[in-house]
Amino acid sequence: MAGSDRFVNQIADINTDYTKWYTDVCLKSELCDYGPVKGTMVFRPYGYAIWENIQAEADKRFKAHGVVNAYFPMLIPMSFLTREAEHVEGFAPEVATVTHVGETELSEKLVLRPTSETVIGNMYSKWIGSYRDLPLKLNQWANVVRWEKTTRPFLRTSEFLWQEGHTAFATGEEANNDALEMMEVYKDLANNVLCLPVLTGKKSEKEKFAGAVATYGMEAMMKDGKSLQAGTTHYLGDNFAKAFDIKFLDSDGTHKYVYQASWGVSTRLIGAIIMAHGDERGLCLPPAVAPIQAVVIPIGAAKNQAVADKTKEIFKALEKAGIRAHLDERDLSPGFKFNHWELRGVPVRIELGGRDLEAGVVTVCRRDTGEKTAMPIADVIKNTKKLLKDIAKNMLRKADEFTKSHIVPVNDMAEMGSALDGGNFCDAYWCGEEGCEDKIKQEFSATTRVFHSDQKNVHSHTCVCCGKKAKHRIYFARAY
Amino acid sequence: MAGSDRFVNQIADINTDYTKWYTDVCLKSELCDYGPVKGTMVFRPYGYAIWENIQAEADKRFKAHGVVNAYFPMLIPMSFLTREAEHVEGFAPEVATVTHVGETELSEKLVLRPTSETVIGNMYSKWIGSYRDLPLKLNQWANVVRWEKTTRPFLRTSEFLWQEGHTAFATGEEANNDALEMMEVYKDLANNVLCLPVLTGKKSEKEKFAGAVATYGMEAMMKDGKSLQAGTTHYLGDNFAKAFDIKFLDSDGTHKYVYQASWGVSTRLIGAIIMAHGDERGLCLPPAVAPIQAVVIPIGAAKNQAVADKTKEIFKALEKAGIRAHLDERDLSPGFKFNHWELRGVPVRIELGGRDLEAGVVTVCRRDTGEKTAMPIADVIKNTKKLLKDIAKNMLRKADEFTKSHIVPVNDMAEMGSALDGGNFCDAYWCGEEGCEDKIKQEFSATTRVFHSDQKNVHSHTCVCCGKKAKHRIYFARAY
């Protein structure tokens, strides 16, 4: 029975075909679908609801940080992109270009924003006049377009949804601090909303954002030991200020360029949730973002009105208590429903049958462990609330243990190769030369992710690749 | 003093130059700015916050109506547009086309969605299989692009923000009912959130949506007597179902086309708020969407710490009571601040000076009437809440009186001409021929807006234009 019920979900085995498992989970849990144009995707209601919950949690944190929302045009003159040399080099190959309206050719080529530093820089140069206008901290929730050759739902699609914060300050120190502080905000979001442990730190020159002075990243380990860049913050120095002439009159009477930061997280976070927490039965959603936190399933309700009534009563009480609940009254077998909601990663399942009702209990099953407990009906609301907290805690703990146990110190290329093939991150010393990054990428398809938080005594070590004196301790990993 | 303070806002006179007044209010209250590409606009934080409040109120109502959110790709194959003959005819001239990515030409031309019936129709044909999948009621919050020759902030820009609901049903009756019901939802939003009286009804064939069987509109009267189409709902029949092969297996075992509706409101609503409620001092915002509902202004706080402390206390108490409050502690004159917040349309201003504090009172000024009242400090929270409700009620009542007093019954073209020139809507009888609509448009730049709710005895009247027997009672107006 369990075997045949499991078959209903028809998802590939997570242990033998992780790639197909991912696609199966995305499509069969109805998170998303493929759009008609190659590389595009549709966010179906279940997937979009996760994004809405992430948005609400992130937006609250941004506002507490003094950020306000705005919205800038999606269409940017191509000439804007070229004003910052590194920026255009990084983005030009993947920008989609609008040349015509109806049958009429536009006088200037426009690009669909791949990111908005340029158009926002242009506006900041109009809006910022004096030191009194600083700091300026704006964010926008928007769609962006980056044409990628290889695409995967949530992880890499030609259009995706994100937020991009753009801040301007009087000094470089403040702007760099903003990039660091926002990384802490992102880390809090990852840990405490998505139950996602992350490694945070500065990125190498090669891996930084096109146009930034420094990029900070948070990297999350997926269950195949690959890394997913889950968010980045950038210290932009005065690069865009110089390109867009963003100056202010300082209190000392002189005109100065502003210093900027930018930072973003995207719908990739949904991919991270799927791959960090999912298992052989499908999704396992963090309670804080689960569209349905508790599903109530009557057993044999067709023949037992009291069961139907009591499950409805429990459902309503859950909703009233602020729990996102769903009552599955469909005329389908309990086994089918269990699989249906397990595939969709609902954190808590509450079952009630005739015998349960007679005994005054419900059976509560938690998705993260599969553990089933009978509990008095009178306690179900209080216990569900507690359970949701426990589940979040346990999901973070489990993912954290997994991550920690899959970081391997490596001293040479042979060790790195086997660590990567074993599904691990590499904790390595590195000379700092891009040549070594290139060689490692070529040989192992691995890249530097972020600098290690502990840079003590790096000079007493040697580079994992060339054997020369090390300058940094850094994580190497294969990445999505 | 009052005169010179007023001058600070530097907005054109609403009575002599309504067009410039509108632009001045938009820009000087910092609702928005012009984007770098002609016809684009930037939503500045104050303007975007209004949209966020409208979104929250609308989204709540949609969800109560059984609608869930999703997100569909912005890029649509040009070939999709051409599948519905009227649809492509209506939209092709104003669609922006993407032809290249980087230097590479795309194999198929893509358009930026002007609306999403086609791409959603394509997905619905995949998702809908059986009568059990119906009704399907999805909505998306998105940006759309329609290239317009003449543009104005909020009213007509090449990119704008909106929501578009797309629903599918087993029968035409249900789909048409959905269009009618959603119009009631929009009317509720207009009246009870935006304080905006609206005329609702069916649109003429000429004015309906490209691809619809019937379009219902809500029209709001602006202070110059012109109409603003504030929202539309469409009964699409099986037009898109046939174009995209959206069929379901009915319970009787036969395959049938679905029937659809779609409906949308956009950031135009912000334009409606500005023009229906604004006055010679600037914006006058409906309390439900005002980013700041009450501003607290200390008077002489620099020399009186007790005033500074008490205003902060009042501000915090307002926030705690769930009122969106702002404390203006800037080192600027009270007169400057009064103008600043009046221009920005903040519904309630609370002033506290040294003498007020001694007397234990605050001065409360309401934006809609300009009325000032002294009230005990202890009552300020309770009274502000009540005042916000009163203001909303009064704003709706005032706009409703204005609208009703500017609808003029007209019997012939001469009467119509003078009614329109006098800043009125025309309540007219019409033969139903497009020729008469064309003639009226040519002569007076006026169009049919919506059918009158009362169609009794129309046949005993004659057409306002050609004098033939009337078939309809309908509103004619100049429109934005």
PDB file of C-alpha atoms in Angstrom, chain A residues 78-212:
ATOM      1  CA  MET A  78      21.333  50.748 -24.536  1.00  0.00           C
ATOM      2  CA  SER A  79      23.631  53.762 -24.176  1.00  0.00           C
ATOM      3  CA  PHE A  80      23.162  53.682 -20.376  1.00  0.00           C
ATOM      4  CA  LEU A  81      24.590  50.191 -20.170  1.00  0.00           C
ATOM      5  CA  THR A  82      27.760  51.187 -21.954  1.00  0.00           C
ATOM      6  CA  ARG A  83      28.573  53.991 -19.534  1.00  0.00           C
ATOM      7  CA  GLU A  84      30.127  51.644 -16.988  1.00  0.00           C
ATOM      8  CA  ALA A  85      32.700  49.568 -18.829  1.00  0.00           C
ATOM      9  CA  GLU A  86      32.659  46.413 -16.695  1.00  0.00           C
ATOM     10  CA  HIS A  87      28.898  46.544 -16.381  1.00  0.00           C
ATOM     11  CA  VAL A  88      28.232  46.461 -20.116  1.00  0.00           C
ATOM     12  CA  GLU A  89      30.842  43.761 -20.630  1.00  0.00           C
ATOM     13  CA  GLY A  90      29.099  41.587 -18.062  1.00  0.00           C
ATOM     14  CA  PHE A  91      25.535  42.084 -19.222  1.00  0.00           C
ATOM     15  CA  ALA A  92      25.528  42.960 -22.948  1.00  0.00           C
ATOM     16  CA  PRO A  93      25.643  39.362 -24.239  1.00  0.00           C
ATOM     17  CA  GLU A  94      22.475  38.409 -22.375  1.00  0.00           C
ATOM     18  CA  VAL A  95      20.286  41.500 -22.736  1.00  0.00           C
ATOM     19  CA  ALA A  96      17.103  41.369 -24.786  1.00  0.00           C
ATOM     20  CA  THR A  97      16.760  44.344 -27.096  1.00  0.00           C
ATOM     21  CA  VAL A  98      13.619  46.191 -28.172  1.00  0.00           C
ATOM     22  CA  THR A  99      14.018  47.739 -31.590  1.00  0.00           C
ATOM     23  CA  HIS A 100      10.459  48.212 -32.874  1.00  0.00           C
ATOM     24  CA  VAL A 101       7.033  49.331 -31.768  1.00  0.00           C
ATOM     25  CA  GLY A 102       4.433  47.997 -34.150  1.00  0.00           C
ATOM     26  CA  GLU A 103       6.042  48.511 -37.548  1.00  0.00           C
ATOM     27  CA  THR A 104       8.046  51.549 -36.477  1.00  0.00           C
ATOM     28  CA  GLU A 105      11.736  51.340 -35.655  1.00  0.00           C
ATOM     29  CA  LEU A 106      12.759  53.104 -32.441  1.00  0.00           C
ATOM     30  CA  SER A 107      15.352  55.844 -32.736  1.00  0.00           C
ATOM     31  CA  GLU A 108      17.370  54.275 -29.920  1.00  0.00           C
ATOM     32  CA  LYS A 109      17.779  50.630 -28.990  1.00  0.00           C
ATOM     33  CA  LEU A 110      16.279  49.797 -25.629  1.00  0.00           C
ATOM     34  CA  VAL A 111      17.172  46.872 -23.413  1.00  0.00           C
ATOM     35  CA  LEU A 112      15.000  45.012 -20.928  1.00  0.00           C
ATOM     36  CA  ARG A 113      16.615  45.608 -17.542  1.00  0.00           C
ATOM     37  CA  PRO A 114      18.973  42.817 -16.512  1.00  0.00           C
ATOM     38  CA  THR A 115      19.451  44.883 -13.320  1.00  0.00           C
ATOM     39  CA  SER A 116      18.751  48.569 -12.684  1.00  0.00           C
ATOM     40  CA  GLU A 117      21.956  50.271 -11.505  1.00  0.00           C
ATOM     41  CA  THR A 118      22.043  52.387 -14.665  1.00  0.00           C
ATOM     42  CA  VAL A 119      18.463  53.649 -14.852  1.00  0.00           C
ATOM     43  CA  ILE A 120      18.400  54.250 -11.113  1.00  0.00           C
ATOM     44  CA  GLY A 121      21.788  55.984 -11.310  1.00  0.00           C
ATOM     45  CA  ASN A 122      20.303  58.300 -13.922  1.00  0.00           C
ATOM     46  CA  MET A 123      17.423  59.204 -11.579  1.00  0.00           C
ATOM     47  CA  TYR A 124      19.664  59.559  -8.528  1.00  0.00           C
ATOM     48  CA  SER A 125      21.693  62.164 -10.406  1.00  0.00           C
ATOM     49  CA  LYS A 126      18.452  64.202 -10.680  1.00  0.00           C
ATOM     50  CA  TRP A 127      17.265  63.633  -7.145  1.00  0.00           C
ATOM     51  CA  ILE A 128      20.429  63.963  -5.111  1.00  0.00           C
ATOM     52  CA  GLY A 129      21.596  67.530  -4.685  1.00  0.00           C
ATOM     53  CA  SER A 130      22.832  67.951  -1.145  1.00  0.00           C
ATOM     54  CA  TYR A 131      24.196  65.916   1.743  1.00  0.00           C
ATOM     55  CA  ARG A 132      20.714  66.322   3.228  1.00  0.00           C
ATOM     56  CA  ASP A 133      19.378  63.977   0.523  1.00  0.00           C
ATOM     57  CA  LEU A 134      21.648  61.193   1.807  1.00  0.00           C
ATOM     58  CA  PRO A 135      21.504  58.383   2.586  1.00  0.00           C
ATOM     59  CA  LEU A 136      18.989  57.381  -0.078  1.00  0.00           C
ATOM     60  CA  LYS A 137      17.808  53.800   0.291  1.00  0.00           C
ATOM     61  CA  LEU A 138      15.322  52.500  -2.289  1.00  0.00           C
ATOM     62  CA  ASN A 139      14.221  49.031  -3.256  1.00  0.00           C
ATOM     63  CA  GLN A 140      12.120  47.716  -6.088  1.00  0.00           C
ATOM     64  CA  TRP A 141      10.263  44.433  -6.572  1.00  0.00           C
ATOM     65  CA  ALA A 142      10.446  43.725 -10.270  1.00  0.00           C
ATOM     66  CA  ASN A 143      10.952  41.346 -13.154  1.00  0.00           C
ATOM     67  CA  VAL A 144      14.318  41.269 -14.896  1.00  0.00           C
ATOM     68  CA  VAL A 145      15.464  39.624 -18.110  1.00  0.00           C
ATOM     69  CA  ARG A 146      18.770  37.826 -18.629  1.00  0.00           C
ATOM     70  CA  TRP A 147      18.887  35.528 -21.616  1.00  0.00           C
ATOM     71  CA  GLU A 148      20.580  32.325 -20.531  1.00  0.00           C
ATOM     72  CA  LYS A 149      21.502  29.414 -22.767  1.00  0.00           C
ATOM     73  CA  THR A 150      20.785  26.696 -20.222  1.00  0.00           C
ATOM     74  CA  THR A 151      17.720  27.274 -18.118  1.00  0.00           C
ATOM     75  CA  ARG A 152      16.033  25.524 -15.195  1.00  0.00           C
ATOM     76  CA  PRO A 153      12.854  26.473 -13.350  1.00  0.00           C
ATOM     77  CA  PHE A 154      13.513  29.009 -10.550  1.00  0.00           C
ATOM     78  CA  LEU A 155      17.303  28.677 -10.902  1.00  0.00           C
ATOM     79  CA  ARG A 156      17.965  30.219 -14.273  1.00  0.00           C
ATOM     80  CA  THR A 157      15.205  31.538 -16.521  1.00  0.00           C
ATOM     81  CA  SER A 158      15.233  34.296 -19.100  1.00  0.00           C
ATOM     82  CA  GLU A 159      12.824  36.347 -16.963  1.00  0.00           C
ATOM     83  CA  PHE A 160      12.805  36.140 -13.201  1.00  0.00           C
ATOM     84  CA  LEU A 161      11.355  38.031 -10.261  1.00  0.00           C
ATOM     85  CA  TRP A 162      13.506  39.693  -7.658  1.00  0.00           C
ATOM     86  CA  GLN A 163      14.047  42.688  -5.463  1.00  0.00           C
ATOM     87  CA  GLU A 164      16.902  45.068  -6.037  1.00  0.00           C
ATOM     88  CA  GLY A 165      17.937  47.577  -3.401  1.00  0.00           C
ATOM     89  CA  HIS A 166      19.919  50.622  -4.491  1.00  0.00           C
ATOM     90  CA  THR A 167      21.450  52.874  -1.873  1.00  0.00           C
ATOM     91  CA  ALA A 168      23.563  56.032  -1.990  1.00  0.00           C
ATOM     92  CA  PHE A 169      25.752  57.506   0.740  1.00  0.00           C
ATOM     93  CA  ALA A 170      28.163  60.362   1.310  1.00  0.00           C
ATOM     94  CA  THR A 171      31.091  58.045   2.017  1.00  0.00           C
ATOM     95  CA  GLY A 172      32.450  54.750   0.770  1.00  0.00           C
ATOM     96  CA  GLU A 173      32.568  53.382   4.278  1.00  0.00           C
ATOM     97  CA  GLU A 174      28.817  53.848   4.747  1.00  0.00           C
ATOM     98  CA  ALA A 175      28.064  52.267   1.377  1.00  0.00           C
ATOM     99  CA  ASN A 176      30.285  49.281   2.082  1.00  0.00           C
ATOM    100  CA  ASN A 177      28.679  48.928   5.511  1.00  0.00           C
ATOM    101  CA  ASP A 178      25.263  48.898   3.863  1.00  0.00           C
ATOM    102  CA  ALA A 179      26.358  46.000   1.641  1.00  0.00           C
ATOM    103  CA  LEU A 180      27.601  44.170   4.749  1.00  0.00           C
ATOM    104  CA  GLU A 181      24.498  44.936   6.806  1.00  0.00           C
ATOM    105  CA  MET A 182      22.139  43.847   4.053  1.00  0.00           C
ATOM    106  CA  MET A 183      24.039  40.569   3.837  1.00  0.00           C
ATOM    107  CA  GLU A 184      23.171  40.101   7.523  1.00  0.00           C
ATOM    108  CA  VAL A 185      19.515  40.852   6.703  1.00  0.00           C
ATOM    109  CA  TYR A 186      19.639  38.228   3.941  1.00  0.00           C
ATOM    110  CA  LYS A 187      21.274  35.735   6.266  1.00  0.00           C
ATOM    111  CA  ASP A 188      18.519  36.285   8.816  1.00  0.00           C
ATOM    112  CA  LEU A 189      15.940  35.732   6.057  1.00  0.00           C
ATOM    113  CA  ALA A 190      17.697  32.548   4.926  1.00  0.00           C
ATOM    114  CA  ASN A 191      18.121  31.097   8.420  1.00  0.00           C
ATOM    115  CA  ASN A 192      14.935  32.163  10.128  1.00  0.00           C
ATOM    116  CA  VAL A 193      12.418  32.191   7.292  1.00  0.00           C
ATOM    117  CA  LEU A 194      13.736  29.631   4.812  1.00  0.00           C
ATOM    118  CA  CYS A 195      15.471  27.375   7.411  1.00  0.00           C
ATOM    119  CA  LEU A 196      18.500  27.672   5.154  1.00  0.00           C
ATOM    120  CA  PRO A 197      22.030  27.732   6.593  1.00  0.00           C
ATOM    121  CA  VAL A 198      24.320  29.895   4.458  1.00  0.00           C
ATOM    122  CA  LEU A 199      27.995  30.668   4.137  1.00  0.00           C
ATOM    123  CA  THR A 200      28.469  34.408   3.756  1.00  0.00           C
ATOM    124  CA  GLY A 201      31.499  36.376   2.730  1.00  0.00           C
ATOM    125  CA  LYS A 202      33.250  38.365   0.059  1.00  0.00           C
ATOM    126  CA  LYS A 203      33.534  37.000  -3.466  1.00  0.00           C
ATOM    127  CA  SER A 204      36.698  36.833  -5.535  1.00  0.00           C
ATOM    128  CA  GLU A 205      37.382  39.486  -8.192  1.00  0.00           C
ATOM    129  CA  LYS A 206      36.451  36.984 -10.872  1.00  0.00           C
ATOM    130  CA  GLU A 207      33.090  36.199  -9.306  1.00  0.00           C
ATOM    131  CA  LYS A 208      32.017  39.723  -8.356  1.00  0.00           C
ATOM    132  CA  PHE A 209      29.189  41.711  -9.951  1.00  0.00           C
ATOM    133  CA  ALA A 210      30.005  43.513 -13.184  1.00  0.00           C
ATOM    134  CA  GLY A 211      30.625  47.072 -12.062  1.00  0.00           C
ATOM    135  CA  ALA A 212      31.133  46.483  -8.333  1.00  0.00           C
TER     136      ALA A 212
END
